[in-house]
Amino acid sequence: MDISSASGALVISVLRLLHIVAGLIWVGTAILMSFYVEPASQRSGGDGARFLAALYGKTNYSRMIPVAAIITTLAGLLLYGMMSYHETMHSAMGMTITLGALFGLLAFGHGFLALWRSAGQYADLVTSGDADEGTLLALEDKLRRNGRISMWLALVSLVLMAGARYIEPLFG
């Protein structure tokens, strides 16, 4: 695809918009959960557990995050694929974007391997009402711990990608 054409510019603009907005949802929600919702629910005892049960069981939260992660990752991979080898490997900006992409892929992989199934199990258990408190607490701990790991990986990716254009003047 000729990215200098009007249609190429439109494709890049749409992919960038998808990548940024979905990434904002993905990383923003992870930060909100890790720093505010999870600690508040943990300190609230039974009320916090009921809130988490409602969040996972009565909303689309547990489906929204994987969708945002998929859109962010696919759009990012397509954008990265449009960069030349020279851009990615012979400039400080390209190297920073490459490093950001690696952290993004780690966040995506960790989220799907460590969080997706647990979030689905938690949502299923709270909606069915069949779970004992010990099982729910164990899943909450697992979600909390792995959520923080994924959040930090995604946040590092975001900082690297957002700052990539400013690296060249500093180190270029």
Coordinates of N, CA and C in Angstrom, one line a residue:
M1 N 0.8 -1.2 0.0 CA 0.0 0.0 0.0 C 0.9 1.2 0.0
D2 N 0.5 2.2 -0.8 CA 1.2 3.4 -0.9 C 0.7 4.3 0.2
I3 N 1.5 4.5 1.3 CA 1.0 5.3 2.4 C 1.1 6.8 2.1
S4 N 1.7 7.2 1.0 CA 1.7 8.6 0.7 C 0.4 9.0 -0.1
S5 N -0.4 8.0 -0.5 CA -1.6 8.3 -1.2 C -2.7 8.7 -0.2
A6 N -3.8 9.3 -0.7 CA -4.9 9.7 0.2 C -5.5 8.5 0.9
S7 N -5.7 7.4 0.1 CA -6.3 6.2 0.8 C -5.3 5.6 1.8
G8 N -4.0 5.6 1.5 CA -3.0 5.1 2.5 C -3.0 6.0 3.8
A9 N -3.1 7.3 3.6 CA -3.2 8.2 4.8 C -4.5 7.9 5.6
L10 N -5.6 7.6 4.9 CA -6.8 7.4 5.6 C -6.7 6.1 6.4
V11 N -6.1 5.0 5.8 CA -6.0 3.7 6.5 C -5.1 3.9 7.7
I12 N -4.0 4.6 7.6 CA -3.1 4.9 8.7 C -3.8 5.7 9.8
S13 N -4.6 6.7 9.4 CA -5.3 7.5 10.4 C -6.4 6.7 11.1
V14 N -7.1 5.8 10.4 CA -8.1 5.0 11.1 C -7.4 4.0 12.0
L15 N -6.3 3.4 11.6 CA -5.6 2.4 12.4 C -5.0 3.1 13.7
R16 N -4.5 4.3 13.5 CA -3.9 5.1 14.6 C -5.0 5.4 15.6
L17 N -6.2 5.8 15.1 CA -7.3 6.2 15.9 C -7.8 4.9 16.7
L18 N -7.9 3.8 16.0 CA -8.3 2.6 16.7 C -7.3 2.2 17.8
H19 N -6.0 2.3 17.4 CA -4.9 1.9 18.3 C -4.9 2.8 19.6
I20 N -5.1 4.0 19.4 CA -5.0 5.0 20.5 C -6.3 4.9 21.4
V21 N -7.5 4.9 20.8 CA -8.7 4.8 21.6 C -8.8 3.5 22.3
A22 N -8.6 2.4 21.6 CA -8.7 1.1 22.3 C -7.6 1.0 23.3
G23 N -6.4 1.5 23.1 CA -5.3 1.4 24.0 C -5.7 2.3 25.3
L24 N -6.3 3.4 25.1 CA -6.8 4.2 26.2 C -7.7 3.5 27.1
I25 N -8.7 2.8 26.4 CA -9.7 2.0 27.2 C -9.0 0.9 27.9
W26 N -8.1 0.2 27.3 CA -7.4 -1.0 27.8 C -6.5 -0.6 29.0
V27 N -5.6 0.4 28.8 CA -4.6 0.8 29.8 C -5.3 1.6 30.9
G28 N -6.2 2.5 30.5 CA -6.9 3.3 31.4 C -7.7 2.5 32.4
T29 N -8.4 1.5 31.9 CA -9.2 0.6 32.8 C -8.3 -0.2 33.7
A30 N -7.2 -0.7 33.2 CA -6.2 -1.4 34.0 C -5.7 -0.6 35.1
I31 N -5.4 0.7 34.8 CA -4.9 1.6 35.9 C -6.0 1.8 36.9
L32 N -7.2 2.1 36.4 CA -8.3 2.4 37.3 C -8.5 1.2 38.3
M33 N -8.5 0.0 37.7 CA -8.8 -1.2 38.5 C -7.7 -1.4 39.5
S34 N -6.4 -1.3 39.0 CA -5.3 -1.6 39.9 C -5.1 -0.6 41.0
F35 N -5.3 0.6 40.8 CA -5.0 1.6 41.8 C -6.2 2.1 42.6
Y36 N -7.4 1.9 42.1 CA -8.6 2.4 42.8 C -9.6 1.4 43.1
V37 N -10.1 0.7 42.1 CA -11.3 -0.2 42.3 C -10.9 -1.4 43.1
E38 N -9.8 -2.1 42.8 CA -9.4 -3.3 43.5 C -9.1 -2.9 45.0
P39 N -8.2 -1.9 45.3 CA -7.9 -1.6 46.7 C -9.2 -1.2 47.4
A40 N -10.1 -0.4 46.8 CA -11.3 0.0 47.5 C -12.2 -1.2 47.8
S41 N -12.3 -2.1 46.8 CA -13.2 -3.3 47.1 C -12.6 -4.2 48.1
Q42 N -11.3 -4.3 48.1 CA -10.6 -5.1 49.1 C -10.8 -4.6 50.6
R43 N -10.8 -3.2 50.7 CA -11.0 -2.6 52.0 C -12.4 -2.5 52.4
S44 N -13.3 -2.8 51.5 CA -14.8 -2.7 51.8 C -15.4 -4.0 52.2
G45 N -14.6 -5.1 52.3 CA -15.1 -6.3 52.7 C -16.2 -6.9 51.9
G46 N -17.3 -7.2 52.5 CA -18.4 -7.8 51.8 C -19.1 -6.9 50.7
D47 N -19.1 -5.6 51.0 CA -19.6 -4.7 50.1 C -18.8 -4.6 48.8
G48 N -17.4 -4.7 49.0 CA -16.5 -4.7 47.9 C -16.7 -6.0 47.1
A49 N -16.8 -7.1 47.7 CA -17.0 -8.3 47.0 C -18.3 -8.3 46.2
R50 N -19.4 -7.7 46.8 CA -20.6 -7.6 46.0 C -20.5 -6.6 44.8
F51 N -19.7 -5.6 45.0 CA -19.4 -4.7 43.9 C -18.7 -5.4 42.8
L52 N -17.6 -6.1 43.1 CA -16.9 -6.9 42.1 C -17.8 -7.9 41.4
A53 N -18.6 -8.6 42.2 CA -19.6 -9.5 41.6 C -20.5 -8.8 40.6
A54 N -21.0 -7.6 40.9 CA -21.8 -6.9 40.0 C -21.0 -6.4 38.8
L55 N -19.8 -6.0 39.0 CA -19.0 -5.5 37.9 C -18.7 -6.6 36.9
Y56 N -18.3 -7.8 37.4 CA -17.9 -8.9 36.5 C -19.2 -9.7 36.0
G57 N -20.2 -9.7 36.8 CA -21.4 -10.5 36.5 C -22.5 -9.8 35.8
K58 N -22.6 -8.5 36.0 CA -23.8 -7.8 35.5 C -23.5 -6.7 34.5
T59 N -22.2 -6.6 34.1 CA -21.8 -5.7 33.1 C -20.9 -6.4 32.0
N60 N -20.6 -5.7 31.0 CA -19.7 -6.3 29.9 C -18.2 -6.1 30.2
Y61 N -17.9 -5.7 31.4 CA -16.5 -5.4 31.8 C -15.5 -6.5 31.4
S62 N -15.8 -7.8 31.7 CA -14.9 -8.9 31.5 C -14.8 -9.2 30.0
R63 N -15.7 -8.7 29.2 CA -15.6 -8.9 27.7 C -15.0 -7.6 27.1
M64 N -15.2 -6.4 27.6 CA -14.7 -5.2 27.0 C -13.2 -5.1 27.0
I65 N -12.6 -5.5 28.1 CA -11.1 -5.4 28.2 C -10.4 -6.3 27.1
P66 N -10.8 -7.6 26.9 CA -10.1 -8.3 25.9 C -10.4 -7.8 24.5
V67 N -11.6 -7.2 24.2 CA -11.9 -6.6 22.9 C -11.0 -5.4 22.7
A68 N -10.9 -4.6 23.7 CA -10.0 -3.4 23.6 C -8.5 -3.8 23.3
A69 N -8.1 -4.9 24.0 CA -6.7 -5.4 23.9 C -6.5 -5.9 22.5
I70 N -7.5 -6.6 22.0 CA -7.4 -7.2 20.6 C -7.3 -6.1 19.6
I71 N -8.2 -5.1 19.7 CA -8.2 -4.0 18.7 C -6.9 -3.2 18.8
T72 N -6.4 -2.9 20.0 CA -5.2 -2.2 20.2 C -4.0 -3.0 19.5
T73 N -3.9 -4.3 19.8 CA -2.8 -5.1 19.4 C -2.8 -5.3 17.8
L74 N -4.0 -5.6 17.3 CA -4.1 -5.8 15.8 C -3.8 -4.5 15.1
A75 N -4.4 -3.4 15.5 CA -4.1 -2.1 14.9 C -2.6 -1.7 15.0
G76 N -2.0 -2.0 16.2 CA -0.6 -1.7 16.4 C 0.3 -2.5 15.5
L77 N -0.1 -3.8 15.4 CA 0.8 -4.7 14.5 C 0.7 -4.3 13.1
L78 N -0.5 -3.9 12.6 CA -0.6 -3.4 11.2 C 0.2 -2.1 11.0
L79 N 0.1 -1.2 12.0 CA 0.9 0.0 11.9 C 2.4 -0.2 11.9
Y80 N 2.8 -1.1 12.8 CA 4.2 -1.5 12.9 C 4.7 -2.1 11.6
G81 N 3.8 -3.0 11.0 CA 4.2 -3.6 9.7 C 4.3 -2.6 8.6
M82 N 3.7 -1.5 8.7 CA 3.8 -0.4 7.6 C 5.1 0.4 7.7
M83 N 5.8 0.2 8.9 CA 7.1 0.9 9.0 C 8.2 0.2 8.3
S84 N 9.2 0.9 7.8 CA 10.3 0.2 7.1 C 11.3 -0.4 8.2
Y85 N 12.0 -1.3 7.7 CA 13.1 -1.9 8.6 C 14.0 -0.8 9.0
H86 N 14.4 0.1 8.1 CA 15.3 1.2 8.4 C 14.7 2.1 9.5
E87 N 13.4 2.4 9.4 CA 12.8 3.2 10.5 C 12.8 2.6 11.8
T88 N 12.6 1.3 11.9 CA 12.5 0.6 13.1 C 13.8 0.2 13.8
M89 N 14.8 0.0 13.0 CA 16.1 -0.5 13.5 C 17.2 0.5 13.4
H90 N 17.0 1.7 12.8 CA 18.1 2.6 12.6 C 17.8 4.0 13.1
S91 N 16.8 4.1 14.0 CA 16.5 5.4 14.6 C 16.1 5.2 16.0
A92 N 16.4 6.2 16.8 CA 16.0 6.1 18.3 C 14.5 5.9 18.4
M93 N 13.7 6.7 17.6 CA 12.3 6.6 17.6 C 11.8 5.2 17.2
G94 N 12.4 4.6 16.2 CA 12.0 3.3 15.7 C 12.3 2.2 16.8
M95 N 13.5 2.4 17.4 CA 13.9 1.4 18.4 C 12.9 1.5 19.7
T96 N 12.5 2.8 20.0 CA 11.6 3.0 21.1 C 10.3 2.4 20.8
I97 N 9.8 2.6 19.6 CA 8.5 2.0 19.2 C 8.6 0.5 19.2
T98 N 9.7 -0.1 18.8 CA 9.9 -1.5 18.8 C 9.8 -2.0 20.2
L99 N 10.5 -1.4 21.1 CA 10.5 -1.8 22.5 C 9.1 -1.6 23.1
G100 N 8.4 -0.5 22.8 CA 7.0 -0.4 23.2 C 6.1 -1.5 22.7
A101 N 6.3 -1.9 21.4 CA 5.6 -2.9 20.8 C 5.8 -4.3 21.6
L102 N 7.1 -4.5 21.9 CA 7.4 -5.7 22.7 C 6.7 -5.8 24.0
F103 N 6.7 -4.6 24.7 CA 6.0 -4.6 26.0 C 4.5 -4.7 25.8
G104 N 3.9 -4.1 24.7 CA 2.5 -4.3 24.4 C 2.1 -5.7 24.2
L105 N 3.0 -6.4 23.4 CA 2.7 -7.8 23.1 C 2.8 -8.7 24.4
L106 N 3.8 -8.3 25.3 CA 3.9 -9.0 26.6 C 2.6 -8.8 27.4
A107 N 2.1 -7.5 27.4 CA 0.9 -7.2 28.2 C -0.3 -8.0 27.6
F108 N -0.4 -8.0 26.3 CA -1.5 -8.7 25.6 C -1.4 -10.2 25.9
G109 N -0.2 -10.8 25.8 CA -0.1 -12.2 26.1 C -0.3 -12.6 27.5
H110 N 0.2 -11.8 28.4 CA 0.0 -12.0 29.8 C -1.5 -11.9 30.2
G111 N -2.1 -10.9 29.6 CA -3.5 -10.7 29.9 C -4.4 -11.8 29.4
F112 N -4.1 -12.3 28.3 CA -4.9 -13.5 27.8 C -4.6 -14.8 28.5
L113 N -3.3 -15.0 28.8 CA -3.0 -16.2 29.5 C -3.3 -16.2 30.9
A114 N -3.2 -15.1 31.6 CA -3.3 -15.1 33.1 C -4.6 -14.4 33.5
L115 N -5.3 -13.6 32.7 CA -6.5 -12.9 33.2 C -7.8 -13.3 32.5
W116 N -7.7 -13.6 31.2 CA -9.0 -13.8 30.5 C -9.8 -14.9 31.0
R117 N -9.2 -16.1 31.2 CA -9.9 -17.2 31.7 C -10.4 -17.0 33.1
S118 N -9.5 -16.4 34.0 CA -9.9 -16.2 35.4 C -11.1 -15.2 35.5
A119 N -11.0 -14.2 34.6 CA -12.1 -13.2 34.6 C -13.4 -13.8 34.2
G120 N -13.3 -14.7 33.2 CA -14.5 -15.4 32.7 C -15.1 -16.4 33.8
Q121 N -14.2 -17.1 34.4 CA -14.6 -18.0 35.5 C -15.3 -17.2 36.6
Y122 N -14.7 -16.1 37.0 CA -15.2 -15.3 38.1 C -16.6 -14.8 37.6
A123 N -16.8 -14.3 36.4 CA -18.1 -13.8 35.9 C -19.1 -14.9 35.9
D124 N -18.7 -16.1 35.5 CA -19.6 -17.2 35.4 C -20.1 -17.6 36.8
L125 N -19.1 -17.6 37.8 CA -19.4 -18.1 39.1 C -20.4 -17.1 39.8
V126 N -20.1 -15.8 39.7 CA -21.0 -14.8 40.4 C -22.3 -14.7 39.7
T127 N -22.5 -14.9 38.4 CA -23.8 -14.9 37.8 C -24.6 -16.1 38.1
S128 N -23.9 -17.3 38.3 CA -24.6 -18.5 38.6 C -25.0 -18.6 40.0
G129 N -24.2 -18.0 40.9 CA -24.4 -18.0 42.3 C -24.0 -19.3 43.0
D130 N -23.2 -20.2 42.2 CA -22.8 -21.5 42.7 C -21.5 -21.5 43.4
A131 N -20.8 -20.4 43.5 CA -19.4 -20.3 44.0 C -19.4 -20.2 45.5
D132 N -18.5 -20.9 46.1 CA -18.2 -20.7 47.5 C -17.3 -19.5 47.7
E133 N -17.3 -18.9 48.8 CA -16.6 -17.7 49.1 C -15.1 -17.9 48.9
G134 N -14.6 -19.0 49.3 CA -13.1 -19.3 49.2 C -12.7 -19.3 47.7
T135 N -13.5 -19.9 46.8 CA -13.2 -19.9 45.4 C -13.2 -18.5 44.8
L136 N -14.2 -17.7 45.2 CA -14.2 -16.3 44.7 C -13.1 -15.5 45.2
L137 N -12.7 -15.7 46.5 CA -11.6 -14.9 47.0 C -10.3 -15.3 46.3
A138 N -10.1 -16.6 46.0 CA -8.9 -17.0 45.3 C -8.8 -16.4 43.9
L139 N -10.0 -16.4 43.2 CA -10.0 -15.8 41.9 C -9.8 -14.3 42.0
E140 N -10.3 -13.6 43.0 CA -10.1 -12.2 43.1 C -8.6 -11.9 43.3
D141 N -8.0 -12.7 44.2 CA -6.5 -12.5 44.4 C -5.7 -12.7 43.1
K142 N -6.1 -13.7 42.4 CA -5.4 -14.0 41.1 C -5.6 -12.9 40.1
L143 N -6.9 -12.4 40.0 CA -7.2 -11.3 39.1 C -6.4 -10.0 39.5
R144 N -6.4 -9.8 40.8 CA -5.7 -8.6 41.3 C -4.2 -8.6 41.0
R145 N -3.6 -9.8 41.3 CA -2.1 -9.9 41.1 C -1.8 -9.8 39.6
N146 N -2.4 -10.6 38.8 CA -2.1 -10.6 37.4 C -2.6 -9.4 36.7
G147 N -3.6 -8.7 37.2 CA -4.1 -7.5 36.6 C -3.0 -6.4 36.8
R148 N -2.3 -6.4 37.9 CA -1.2 -5.4 38.1 C -0.1 -5.7 37.2
I149 N 0.3 -6.9 37.0 CA 1.4 -7.3 36.1 C 1.1 -6.8 34.7
S150 N -0.1 -7.1 34.2 CA -0.5 -6.7 32.9 C -0.6 -5.2 32.8
M151 N -1.1 -4.5 33.8 CA -1.2 -3.1 33.8 C 0.2 -2.5 33.7
W152 N 1.2 -2.9 34.4 CA 2.5 -2.3 34.4 C 3.1 -2.6 33.0
L153 N 3.0 -3.8 32.4 CA 3.5 -4.0 31.1 C 2.9 -3.1 30.1
A154 N 1.5 -2.9 30.1 CA 0.8 -2.1 29.2 C 1.2 -0.6 29.4
L155 N 1.4 -0.2 30.6 CA 1.8 1.2 30.9 C 3.2 1.5 30.4
V156 N 4.1 0.6 30.6 CA 5.4 0.8 30.0 C 5.3 0.9 28.5
S157 N 4.5 0.1 27.9 CA 4.3 0.1 26.4 C 3.8 1.5 26.0
L158 N 2.8 2.0 26.7 CA 2.2 3.2 26.4 C 3.2 4.4 26.5
V159 N 3.9 4.4 27.6 CA 4.9 5.5 27.8 C 6.0 5.5 26.7
L160 N 6.4 4.3 26.4 CA 7.4 4.2 25.3 C 6.9 4.7 24.0
M161 N 5.7 4.2 23.6 CA 5.1 4.6 22.3 C 4.8 6.1 22.3
A162 N 4.2 6.6 23.4 CA 3.8 8.0 23.4 C 5.0 8.9 23.4
G163 N 6.1 8.5 23.9 CA 7.3 9.3 24.0 C 8.3 9.0 22.9
A164 N 8.0 8.1 22.0 CA 9.0 7.7 21.0 C 9.5 8.9 20.1
R165 N 8.5 9.8 19.7 CA 8.9 10.9 18.9 C 9.8 11.9 19.5
Y166 N 9.9 11.8 20.9 CA 10.7 12.8 21.6 C 12.1 12.2 22.0
I167 N 12.3 10.9 21.7 CA 13.6 10.3 22.0 C 14.6 10.7 21.0
E168 N 14.3 10.9 19.7 CA 15.3 11.2 18.7 C 16.0 12.5 19.0
P169 N 15.3 13.6 19.4 CA 16.1 14.8 19.7 C 17.0 14.6 21.0
L170 N 16.6 13.8 21.9 CA 17.4 13.6 23.1 C 18.7 12.7 22.8
F171 N 18.5 11.6 22.0 CA 19.5 10.6 21.9 C 20.0 10.5 20.4
G172 N 19.2 11.0 19.5 CA 19.5 10.8 18.0 C 20.7 11.5 17.6

